[in-house]
XYZ file of C-alpha atoms in Angstrom:
710
model
C 0.000 0.000 0.000
C 1.298 3.479 -0.872
C 1.982 6.006 1.846
C 2.245 9.774 2.118
C 3.755 11.936 4.807
C 1.384 13.630 7.227
C 1.505 17.153 8.647
C -0.729 18.375 11.469
C -0.499 21.925 12.837
C -2.569 23.698 15.471
C -2.198 27.493 15.273
C -2.970 29.262 18.554
C -2.306 32.423 20.502
C 0.993 32.735 22.385
C 1.696 29.536 24.325
C 3.286 29.517 27.820
C 7.026 29.793 27.068
C 8.305 27.647 29.916
C 6.066 24.769 28.817
C 6.399 25.107 25.031
C 9.068 22.486 24.381
C 7.219 19.880 26.453
C 3.925 20.748 24.751
C 5.486 20.297 21.316
C 7.080 16.950 22.209
C 3.876 15.671 23.828
C 1.648 16.753 20.932
C 3.749 15.044 18.257
C 4.539 12.039 20.427
C 0.950 11.119 21.314
C -0.305 11.861 17.803
C 2.256 9.518 16.216
C 1.775 6.891 18.913
C -1.960 6.748 18.208
C -1.439 6.531 14.430
C 0.987 3.645 14.932
C -1.419 1.884 17.310
C -4.141 2.005 14.636
C -1.858 0.616 11.944
C -1.805 3.884 10.007
C 1.926 4.387 10.521
C 4.802 1.935 10.910
C 6.213 1.313 14.373
C 9.512 2.915 13.301
C 7.927 5.864 11.474
C 10.019 9.034 11.777
C 8.256 11.782 13.726
C 9.364 15.418 13.702
C 8.026 17.826 16.308
C 7.565 21.548 15.707
C 6.809 24.137 18.372
C 6.875 27.909 18.112
C 5.219 30.560 20.279
C 2.018 30.293 18.233
C 1.922 26.755 16.912
C 2.267 23.058 17.714
C 2.882 20.721 14.793
C 3.938 17.199 13.922
C 5.268 15.656 10.717
C 4.906 11.858 10.476
C 6.533 9.909 7.640
C 4.892 7.029 5.806
C 1.221 7.329 6.789
C -1.400 5.160 5.073
C -4.721 6.462 3.760
C -6.292 3.372 5.294
C -4.868 0.778 7.639
C -4.721 -2.848 6.532
C -7.620 -5.112 7.446
C -7.003 -7.112 10.570
C -7.914 -10.725 11.323
C -9.469 -10.982 14.777
C -10.396 -14.084 16.761
C -12.958 -13.466 19.482
C -13.941 -15.808 22.277
C -17.719 -16.244 22.377
C -18.676 -18.603 25.212
C -18.058 -22.112 26.569
C -19.186 -24.917 24.238
C -21.615 -26.145 26.905
C -23.392 -22.778 26.810
C -23.285 -22.220 23.043
C -24.375 -25.673 21.876
C -27.141 -27.952 23.070
C -26.824 -31.725 23.520
C -27.439 -32.295 19.813
C -24.699 -29.818 18.808
C -27.116 -27.152 17.614
C -26.657 -23.440 18.345
C -28.409 -22.174 21.446
C -30.356 -18.895 21.371
C -27.549 -17.297 23.377
C -24.995 -18.201 20.720
C -27.176 -17.010 17.850
C -27.814 -13.710 19.623
C -24.072 -13.215 20.193
C -23.235 -13.998 16.553
C -25.946 -11.669 15.327
C -24.529 -8.857 17.492
C -21.139 -9.402 15.860
C -22.659 -9.097 12.369
C -22.383 -12.771 11.450
C -24.864 -14.421 9.071
C -27.134 -16.665 11.178
C -29.741 -17.422 8.502
C -28.305 -20.949 8.410
C -27.535 -21.791 12.092
C -25.788 -25.042 11.180
C -23.431 -23.262 8.776
C -22.803 -20.538 11.346
C -21.830 -23.175 13.932
C -19.633 -25.009 11.413
C -17.651 -21.769 10.823
C -16.746 -21.474 14.501
C -13.602 -22.888 16.065
C -13.362 -24.937 19.226
C -10.311 -24.695 21.464
C -9.447 -25.436 25.110
C -9.969 -22.488 27.429
C -9.020 -23.417 30.949
C -10.801 -26.582 32.036
C -13.469 -26.498 29.312
C -13.615 -25.962 25.549
C -14.865 -22.646 24.193
C -16.197 -21.366 20.884
C -14.210 -18.770 18.942
C -15.353 -16.571 16.061
C -12.915 -15.464 13.355
C -13.599 -12.207 11.568
C -11.810 -9.505 9.617
C -11.906 -5.961 11.000
C -11.763 -3.265 8.397
C -8.682 -1.082 8.748
C -9.211 2.439 10.054
C -9.389 5.236 7.509
C -6.961 8.099 7.984
C -9.822 10.547 8.576
C -11.214 8.469 11.435
C -7.834 7.411 12.786
C -6.353 10.901 12.712
C -9.432 12.308 14.416
C -8.969 9.832 17.253
C -5.225 10.516 17.412
C -5.743 14.294 17.409
C -8.348 14.130 20.156
C -6.011 11.979 22.248
C -3.007 14.259 21.628
C -4.919 17.348 22.743
C -6.377 15.567 25.774
C -2.944 14.420 26.962
C -1.086 17.716 26.557
C 0.740 18.613 29.792
C -1.062 21.956 30.013
C 0.027 24.075 33.022
C -3.340 25.847 33.246
C -6.441 25.559 31.049
C -8.389 28.623 29.941
C -11.978 28.713 28.722
C -13.070 30.760 25.715
C -16.162 30.998 23.553
C -16.726 30.031 19.914
C -19.687 31.135 17.833
C -21.634 28.066 16.797
C -22.131 27.301 13.119
C -25.898 26.936 12.920
C -29.004 28.858 11.892
C -29.645 30.137 15.405
C -26.851 32.309 16.842
C -25.143 30.943 19.929
C -21.826 30.230 21.604
C -19.999 27.104 22.691
C -17.271 26.858 25.324
C -13.818 25.500 24.552
C -11.170 24.586 27.116
C -7.566 24.768 25.997
C -4.251 26.290 26.980
C -4.759 29.245 24.602
C -7.431 30.186 22.012
C -6.889 28.200 18.786
C -7.398 29.872 15.387
C -6.611 27.339 12.671
C -5.902 23.670 12.049
C -3.881 22.020 9.270
C -4.067 18.313 8.414
C -2.283 17.408 5.191
C -1.692 13.874 3.905
C 0.712 14.646 1.135
C -1.174 17.438 -0.616
C -4.629 16.228 0.455
C -6.506 17.854 3.341
C -7.710 15.309 5.907
C -11.181 16.399 7.138
C -10.642 16.368 10.900
C -11.870 18.810 13.539
C -10.564 20.065 16.858
C -11.403 22.883 19.273
C -14.190 24.087 17.000
C -11.886 24.238 13.974
C -12.024 22.322 10.686
C -8.730 21.314 9.115
C -7.450 23.104 6.033
C -4.088 23.803 4.431
C -3.357 27.363 5.582
C -1.861 28.992 8.652
C -0.480 32.347 9.758
C 3.163 33.334 9.641
C 5.143 35.843 11.702
C 2.888 38.402 13.337
C 4.833 41.320 11.835
C 7.134 39.995 9.138
C 5.189 37.346 7.229
C 5.426 37.953 3.457
C 1.906 36.638 2.798
C -1.213 36.069 4.862
C -2.412 33.426 5.158
C 0.480 31.078 4.447
C -0.804 28.264 2.213
C 0.904 24.878 2.362
C 0.788 22.893 -0.900
C 2.267 19.714 0.629
C 2.978 18.192 4.039
C 6.714 17.979 3.289
C 6.969 21.704 2.553
C 5.815 22.883 5.985
C 9.194 23.956 7.341
C 10.414 25.559 4.109
C 7.196 27.429 3.266
C 6.880 28.809 6.787
C 10.435 30.132 6.602
C 10.006 31.594 3.125
C 6.480 32.991 3.230
C 5.827 33.192 6.955
C 9.264 34.250 8.287
C 8.940 31.604 10.999
C 11.407 28.916 12.081
C 8.905 26.283 13.212
C 11.367 23.812 14.731
C 12.136 24.505 18.384
C 15.534 22.790 18.129
C 16.496 24.666 14.947
C 15.394 27.995 16.412
C 17.375 27.304 19.591
C 20.495 26.413 17.602
C 20.118 29.610 15.570
C 19.912 31.670 18.776
C 23.082 30.029 20.104
C 24.862 30.724 16.806
C 23.843 34.391 16.811
C 24.688 34.838 20.507
C 28.212 33.507 19.973
C 28.668 35.592 16.821
C 27.535 38.773 18.588
C 29.821 38.048 21.568
C 32.762 37.518 19.205
C 32.123 40.938 17.657
C 32.340 42.534 21.127
C 35.819 40.982 21.489
C 38.065 40.659 24.572
C 36.985 37.036 25.051
C 33.386 38.027 25.745
C 30.848 35.215 25.914
C 27.156 35.016 26.809
C 26.215 33.665 30.210
C 25.389 29.952 30.082
C 21.810 29.278 31.113
C 19.948 26.400 29.462
C 16.597 27.298 31.032
C 16.853 30.905 29.817
C 17.826 29.697 26.348
C 14.774 27.409 26.231
C 12.480 30.185 27.437
C 13.761 32.721 24.906
C 13.471 30.126 22.134
C 9.819 29.817 23.118
C 9.287 33.587 22.893
C 10.445 34.263 19.337
C 9.468 32.909 15.936
C 12.492 34.167 14.022
C 15.322 35.304 16.329
C 17.465 38.353 15.783
C 20.237 38.896 18.359
C 21.203 42.510 19.096
C 24.005 43.899 21.252
C 23.143 46.482 23.927
C 25.002 48.133 26.784
C 24.512 49.877 30.109
C 26.513 52.411 32.125
C 29.735 51.055 33.647
C 28.846 52.551 37.066
C 26.402 49.703 37.584
C 29.306 47.241 37.574
C 30.012 48.338 41.176
C 26.971 46.265 42.143
C 27.666 42.536 42.705
C 27.452 40.897 39.312
C 25.083 38.188 40.577
C 22.468 40.911 41.157
C 22.877 42.423 37.706
C 22.920 39.065 35.962
C 19.796 37.911 37.783
C 17.811 41.059 37.076
C 18.728 40.940 33.384
C 17.919 37.246 33.051
C 14.854 36.972 35.262
C 13.098 40.238 34.462
C 14.132 40.948 30.875
C 15.278 37.595 29.433
C 18.578 39.153 28.356
C 21.913 37.359 27.992
C 24.615 39.215 29.966
C 28.124 39.062 28.529
C 31.051 38.043 30.714
C 34.729 38.460 29.877
C 37.440 35.818 29.660
C 37.991 35.946 33.439
C 34.306 35.414 34.209
C 33.558 39.009 35.156
C 30.441 40.773 33.962
C 30.846 43.380 31.230
C 28.517 46.308 30.551
C 27.278 44.640 27.353
C 24.286 42.331 27.038
C 22.500 40.531 24.223
C 18.816 40.755 23.362
C 16.980 38.133 21.306
C 14.468 40.154 19.327
C 11.478 38.755 17.455
C 11.770 41.356 14.694
C 14.506 42.274 12.204
C 14.065 45.960 11.298
C 16.290 47.723 8.780
C 17.337 50.091 11.565
C 17.795 48.212 14.821
C 18.782 51.313 16.817
C 15.239 51.848 18.094
C 15.011 48.273 19.360
C 18.449 48.508 20.979
C 17.673 51.887 22.555
C 14.336 50.629 23.853
C 15.926 47.637 25.580
C 18.660 49.805 27.074
C 16.031 52.176 28.471
C 14.078 49.257 29.932
C 17.045 47.666 31.697
C 18.403 50.896 33.196
C 15.727 51.288 35.928
C 16.135 47.609 36.852
C 19.870 48.031 37.337
C 19.296 51.299 39.196
C 16.963 49.447 41.593
C 19.632 46.820 42.203
C 22.222 49.528 42.910
C 19.833 51.292 45.274
C 19.115 48.066 47.182
C 22.833 47.300 47.437
C 23.691 50.776 48.692
C 20.832 50.815 51.212
C 21.561 47.331 52.547
C 25.177 48.201 53.325
C 24.076 50.998 55.641
C 23.171 48.332 58.228
C 25.507 45.587 59.403
C 24.457 41.973 59.377
C 24.961 41.891 63.136
C 22.388 44.662 63.575
C 19.848 42.528 61.701
C 20.175 39.471 63.966
C 17.474 40.667 66.356
C 15.045 41.060 63.450
C 15.132 37.310 62.801
C 13.023 36.780 65.930
C 10.162 38.615 64.180
C 10.145 36.302 61.147
C 8.120 33.097 61.469
C 9.967 29.999 60.323
C 7.363 27.337 61.156
C 4.423 27.453 63.536
C 5.708 24.364 65.370
C 9.407 25.240 65.238
C 9.294 28.943 66.029
C 10.927 31.947 64.397
C 13.970 32.351 62.205
C 15.687 33.675 65.317
C 15.035 30.402 67.157
C 16.147 28.454 64.133
C 19.341 30.524 63.940
C 20.092 29.699 67.582
C 19.658 25.992 66.902
C 21.914 26.095 63.826
C 24.516 28.009 65.885
C 24.476 25.339 68.590
C 24.752 22.484 66.080
C 27.519 24.244 64.114
C 29.472 24.914 67.309
C 29.182 21.274 68.404
C 30.244 19.907 64.992
C 33.057 22.460 64.714
C 34.357 21.482 68.151
C 34.405 17.810 67.171
C 36.187 18.199 63.837
C 38.371 21.277 64.368
C 38.518 22.324 68.005
C 37.804 25.726 69.568
C 38.874 27.909 66.635
C 36.612 26.187 64.097
C 33.755 26.003 66.585
C 33.950 29.771 67.222
C 34.069 30.691 63.515
C 31.248 28.282 62.661
C 29.064 29.713 65.413
C 29.686 33.273 64.194
C 28.932 32.384 60.564
C 25.759 30.522 61.580
C 24.630 33.525 63.642
C 24.817 35.799 60.583
C 23.946 33.311 57.829
C 20.207 34.072 57.677
C 20.348 37.827 58.264
C 20.449 38.667 54.560
C 16.837 37.434 54.410
C 15.984 40.822 55.942
C 17.792 42.852 53.258
C 16.074 44.691 50.411
C 18.131 42.871 47.776
C 17.156 39.378 48.946
C 13.592 40.580 49.420
C 13.544 41.465 45.722
C 15.628 38.482 44.573
C 15.241 35.525 46.972
C 17.590 33.501 44.746
C 20.466 35.655 46.059
C 20.149 34.594 49.700
C 23.546 33.555 51.003
C 25.325 35.219 48.096
C 24.397 38.702 49.313
C 25.161 37.696 52.887
C 28.720 36.967 51.776
C 29.077 40.409 50.156
C 27.642 42.217 53.162
C 29.810 40.202 55.583
C 32.949 41.298 53.729
C 31.717 44.879 53.788
C 31.216 44.567 57.565
C 34.801 43.403 58.032
C 34.075 39.755 58.770
C 36.875 37.277 58.022
C 37.102 35.628 54.628
C 36.289 32.251 56.193
C 33.083 33.558 57.799
C 32.004 35.503 54.684
C 32.536 32.468 52.436
C 30.709 30.256 54.927
C 27.694 32.588 54.880
C 27.699 32.538 51.096
C 28.170 28.754 50.894
C 25.948 27.478 53.683
C 23.082 26.628 51.292
C 25.398 24.451 49.186
C 24.978 22.029 47.603
C 21.725 23.549 46.351
C 21.109 20.908 43.678
C 22.603 17.724 42.204
C 26.079 18.441 40.913
C 26.379 21.778 42.725
C 29.746 22.598 44.277
C 30.337 22.062 48.009
C 31.324 24.779 50.538
C 34.833 26.084 49.943
C 36.194 25.981 53.489
C 35.699 24.027 56.710
C 33.655 26.803 58.327
C 31.211 26.712 55.423
C 31.127 22.919 55.523
C 30.241 22.887 59.213
C 27.542 25.565 58.873
C 26.062 23.894 55.773
C 25.889 20.580 57.631
C 24.330 22.251 60.658
C 21.761 24.081 58.542
C 20.638 20.946 56.689
C 20.667 18.750 59.784
C 18.540 21.287 61.659
C 15.978 21.188 58.861
C 15.954 17.387 58.675
C 15.783 16.758 62.422
C 13.197 19.486 62.945
C 10.871 18.464 60.124
C 11.033 14.773 60.933
C 10.589 15.632 64.599
C 7.220 17.309 63.934
C 6.108 14.647 61.448
C 6.684 16.553 58.181
C 7.965 13.509 56.304
C 8.105 13.371 52.473
C 5.383 11.201 50.939
C 5.338 10.023 47.327
C 6.438 12.888 45.116
C 5.522 15.513 47.717
C 8.476 17.070 49.497
C 7.601 20.710 50.230
C 10.617 21.275 52.483
C 13.083 19.657 50.027
C 14.151 17.112 52.635
C 15.399 14.675 49.994
C 17.684 17.384 48.636
C 18.876 18.255 52.151
C 19.630 14.595 52.881
C 21.602 14.195 49.657
C 23.501 17.384 50.490
C 24.492 15.990 53.898
C 25.516 12.698 52.276
C 27.675 14.417 49.655
C 29.460 16.570 52.222
C 30.142 13.663 54.572
C 31.454 11.468 51.741
C 33.339 13.940 49.558
C 34.868 15.864 52.469
C 35.395 12.622 54.464
C 34.098 14.203 57.670
C 35.451 12.307 60.675
C 32.048 12.030 62.355
C 29.504 9.264 62.062
C 25.969 9.953 60.889
C 24.349 8.731 64.151
C 26.760 10.971 66.071
C 25.791 13.997 63.974
C 22.091 13.370 64.543
C 22.753 12.966 68.256
C 24.471 16.373 68.274
C 21.554 17.956 66.400
C 18.560 16.641 68.316
C 18.923 18.140 71.846
C 18.851 21.751 70.574
C 15.108 21.442 69.851
C 14.129 20.743 73.436
C 10.477 19.740 73.651
C 9.556 21.176 70.223
C 9.990 17.792 68.561
C 9.151 14.210 69.389
C 11.508 11.325 68.728
C 11.585 10.305 65.086
C 15.309 9.614 64.840
C 14.955 6.060 63.500
C 12.753 7.212 60.614
C 15.223 9.990 59.772
C 18.279 7.747 59.755
C 16.395 5.223 57.577
C 15.484 8.090 55.243
C 19.105 9.232 54.895
C 20.453 5.711 54.327
C 17.726 5.116 51.718
C 18.795 8.273 49.888
C 22.420 7.110 50.085
C 21.543 3.670 48.686
C 19.678 5.230 45.768
C 22.536 7.625 45.074
C 25.094 4.809 45.056
C 23.037 2.742 42.603
C 22.790 5.792 40.320
C 26.591 6.005 40.426
C 26.845 2.522 38.911
C 27.203 0.211 41.901
C 25.053 -2.914 41.691
C 22.080 -3.473 43.987
C 23.914 -6.438 45.577
C 27.043 -4.392 46.270
C 25.038 -1.543 47.768
C 22.858 -3.873 49.861
C 25.916 -5.669 51.219
C 27.558 -2.459 52.413
C 24.417 -0.643 53.544
C 23.178 -3.639 55.551
C 25.788 -2.749 58.174
C 24.718 0.920 58.251
C 28.265 2.335 58.076
C 28.415 5.250 60.486
C 31.187 7.191 58.760
C 29.961 7.813 55.233
C 33.403 8.790 53.989
C 34.321 5.078 54.091
C 31.366 3.885 52.010
C 33.004 4.126 48.578
C 36.066 2.261 49.864
C 33.809 -0.456 51.280
C 32.023 -0.732 47.933
C 35.282 -1.009 46.012
C 36.431 -3.735 48.403
C 33.166 -5.647 47.986
C 33.375 -5.368 44.204
C 36.928 -6.743 44.218
C 35.906 -9.554 46.590
C 32.872 -10.475 44.468
C 35.182 -10.968 41.483
C 37.186 -13.682 43.291
C 36.393 -17.332 42.474
C 35.984 -18.038 46.209
C 33.346 -15.333 46.622
C 30.116 -17.278 45.816
C 30.962 -20.133 48.179
C 31.974 -17.818 51.025
C 28.903 -15.625 50.535
C 26.677 -18.712 50.683
C 28.539 -19.959 53.765
C 28.183 -16.556 55.400
C 24.449 -16.674 54.766
C 24.271 -20.169 56.290
C 26.261 -19.058 59.329
C 23.942 -16.068 59.797
C 20.869 -18.325 59.744
C 22.440 -20.731 62.272
C 23.345 -17.899 64.650
C 19.932 -16.263 64.259
C 18.228 -19.472 65.403
C 20.758 -19.957 68.206
C 20.002 -16.588 69.823
C 22.731 -14.966 71.923
C 26.084 -16.573 71.069
C 29.431 -15.762 72.677
C 32.273 -15.449 70.150
C 34.562 -17.677 72.232
C 36.273 -20.962 71.391
C 37.540 -23.580 73.863
C 40.260 -25.463 71.965
C 39.857 -28.478 74.253
C 36.341 -28.971 72.843
C 37.449 -29.043 69.221
C 37.033 -32.705 68.263
C 36.670 -33.030 64.494
C 39.643 -32.479 62.191
C 37.602 -30.049 60.083
C 36.815 -27.763 63.027
C 40.401 -27.922 64.297
C 41.675 -27.016 60.838
C 39.184 -24.149 60.469
C 40.150 -22.759 63.868
C 43.870 -22.981 62.988
C 43.370 -21.142 59.694
C 41.238 -18.514 61.475
C 43.987 -17.966 64.055
C 46.341 -17.127 61.207
C 44.083 -15.154 58.859
C 41.691 -13.236 61.128
C 44.352 -11.110 62.897
C 45.863 -10.325 59.495
C 42.474 -9.326 58.078
C 41.675 -7.230 61.148
C 44.993 -5.375 60.919
C 44.339 -4.594 57.258
C 40.854 -3.355 58.138
C 42.192 -1.047 60.853
C 44.794 0.269 58.399
C 41.991 1.167 55.982
C 42.944 -1.443 53.386
C 39.446 -2.909 53.130
C 40.074 -4.666 49.823
C 43.025 -6.591 51.225
C 41.061 -7.345 54.414
C 38.326 -9.099 52.439
C 40.718 -10.819 50.039
C 42.664 -12.290 52.951
C 39.476 -14.039 54.026
C 39.167 -15.733 50.620
C 41.607 -18.406 51.850
C 38.918 -19.562 54.285
C 36.828 -21.119 51.532
C 38.274 -24.659 51.686
C 38.296 -25.034 55.496
C 34.783 -23.520 55.750
C 33.452 -25.941 53.124
C 35.106 -28.850 54.911
C 33.652 -27.710 58.242
C 30.092 -27.769 56.944
C 30.688 -31.107 55.195
C 32.121 -32.903 58.234
C 30.904 -31.134 61.388
C 27.461 -31.205 63.020
C 27.116 -27.692 64.460
C 24.041 -28.370 66.580
C 25.488 -31.372 68.352
C 23.434 -33.019 71.092
C 26.122 -32.253 73.688
C 25.480 -28.660 74.834
C 29.152 -27.778 75.373
C 30.117 -28.940 71.866
C 27.182 -27.073 70.318
C 27.983 -23.789 72.090
C 31.671 -24.099 71.212
C 30.942 -24.646 67.516
C 28.473 -21.775 67.528
C 31.159 -19.630 69.146
C 33.603 -20.612 66.413
C 31.092 -19.588 63.760
C 30.316 -16.360 65.614
C 34.022 -15.422 65.580
C 34.140 -16.168 61.862
C 30.916 -14.244 61.188
C 32.186 -11.108 62.946
C 35.432 -11.198 60.992
C 33.721 -11.743 57.643
C 31.228 -8.904 58.076
C 33.404 -5.985 59.116
C 33.296 -4.354 55.677
C 29.912 -5.576 54.456
C 27.288 -8.252 54.964
C 28.767 -10.765 52.555
C 25.643 -12.918 52.669
C 23.972 -10.265 50.478
C 26.283 -11.366 47.645
C 24.848 -14.887 47.684
C 22.697 -15.739 44.685
């Protein structure tokens, strides 16, 4: 059967820019999926998505005008129900066949055409028929309806359409934005489908200001992209438009010279791509006096408020040039450039005003104001929270760095939240911490304290950098631990995909800092330091919190490429010091690769089951009670290998510690072959259990090796 390529476009008013790319992918994806499901397109049909501010479109290759007929076998009913004792059709069977469109004028012939086959314990009757393949008009209508219904629309709006009938009236339509036209072209033929009160045709609208013709008529589905560019001045492909913006941004930055480059921001690039139909990058500038303001403030106001691309120099410092992605290409761009420069100037002036005003008050003078800001109705004010973070930071600092670190950490924690009360952070909450660092330096605080204030929110997200110095590390740990302990203590535990206090992110931040900075404190110890500062504000939920953190750690390790078995083996022992976890995992991986590993893992599992049933067992061996050669030999080998393995473990050579134990395979196998552990004589039984207990302790210092057993 011959095929043609299909083009479907929905032309609408301006779509939400932050959702545009997802809307385009969803529209084309569901549309093609439905066509494939109906046999109108091959399973490997190439699908191209288009998405611009005012249109969603999909191009599907190799679409049939009608799907192939399909042979269908349908179960009717058990033979005992469909046929009487003489083998004639029952009324129930005839009624069922008639409903399916079968010819029942000759009941005997109708029965003869049926098939019998086992179905469970009894035979059943089956009816073979051929289902006519879906026509493209019907199939595309279904696919289009499904694609529109499944769009991930952020918020639906309702608008009215005038009804097409003799009596005037209006009908309501619910969609993300009002729709104005619909294209459905199979090759050069219009497919008569409808959607959102629109009937499909072959014309659309081009660029709002620069289209060469209106409407833009498409002669063929394969000419969509080219005709829109030529006649409509629109680049319909989101990916192509984005690439063109990147090209123009880099070209404009190169013209500025001095190593200038546009700020890297993928989200901003996506949003701007969703705002223009044919991009035109222009270079603008602002007064150099604004560069006295911290560049983070200027960059944020240009990106967030105006969707501009600031230019930074080769050293990473902000320049007074910025790039604008315009949606028009006038012969004289000076008016567009001047307009954007006039718009940005008041924004930068506001930032400078906030910065100047904020520096008139020290961070220390703002501390008292934290007591007037509510943090949580069950956990008190920001002032109370600050006091708790101070106490935790001081305790951690004392443990890992003595008095000096404890004093600096306490000071940084005391000031860390004060920038929440500044005008700049009030206007740009994203700058909290960053502005605190600037203001701390202005107040004469030490570099360590200023950097700690700036860094104490880190890591903010996956892959973010960690605090630069030990003071920042301690305060960041204290801040996240206070949040975790407090929220779990009042029962605010994440459920499903709901995590309003970002506790999963806080837990992963704690994990990263403890592992990557190899903090010499165990996780239980840190939680024990953090809990008393809450007094009676929280109830005990420490077990749930520690389970939560270890669960996050297990998931993180699996994402890093460690197998579920390796992770389970290490995490079963709940290693207190997280900085050792990666070494444990490497040791387990090396051990698992040894030929002795499967047998020892199985033996370890068997030993664990024996000891579990035995209850409390003392890891003590009386050599006088060793009777069998196999148990004497095992004990002798243990006397040689276990001290060696323990010394390697204490020296931090966990791989060698486990590999030393590999030599136990033969004596352990012989022990289980020749020795009855649960002997009738109580003293022999306890002694053999003690021997196994000693072995079990030695084998499970690094990980629970039984978790490696198949």
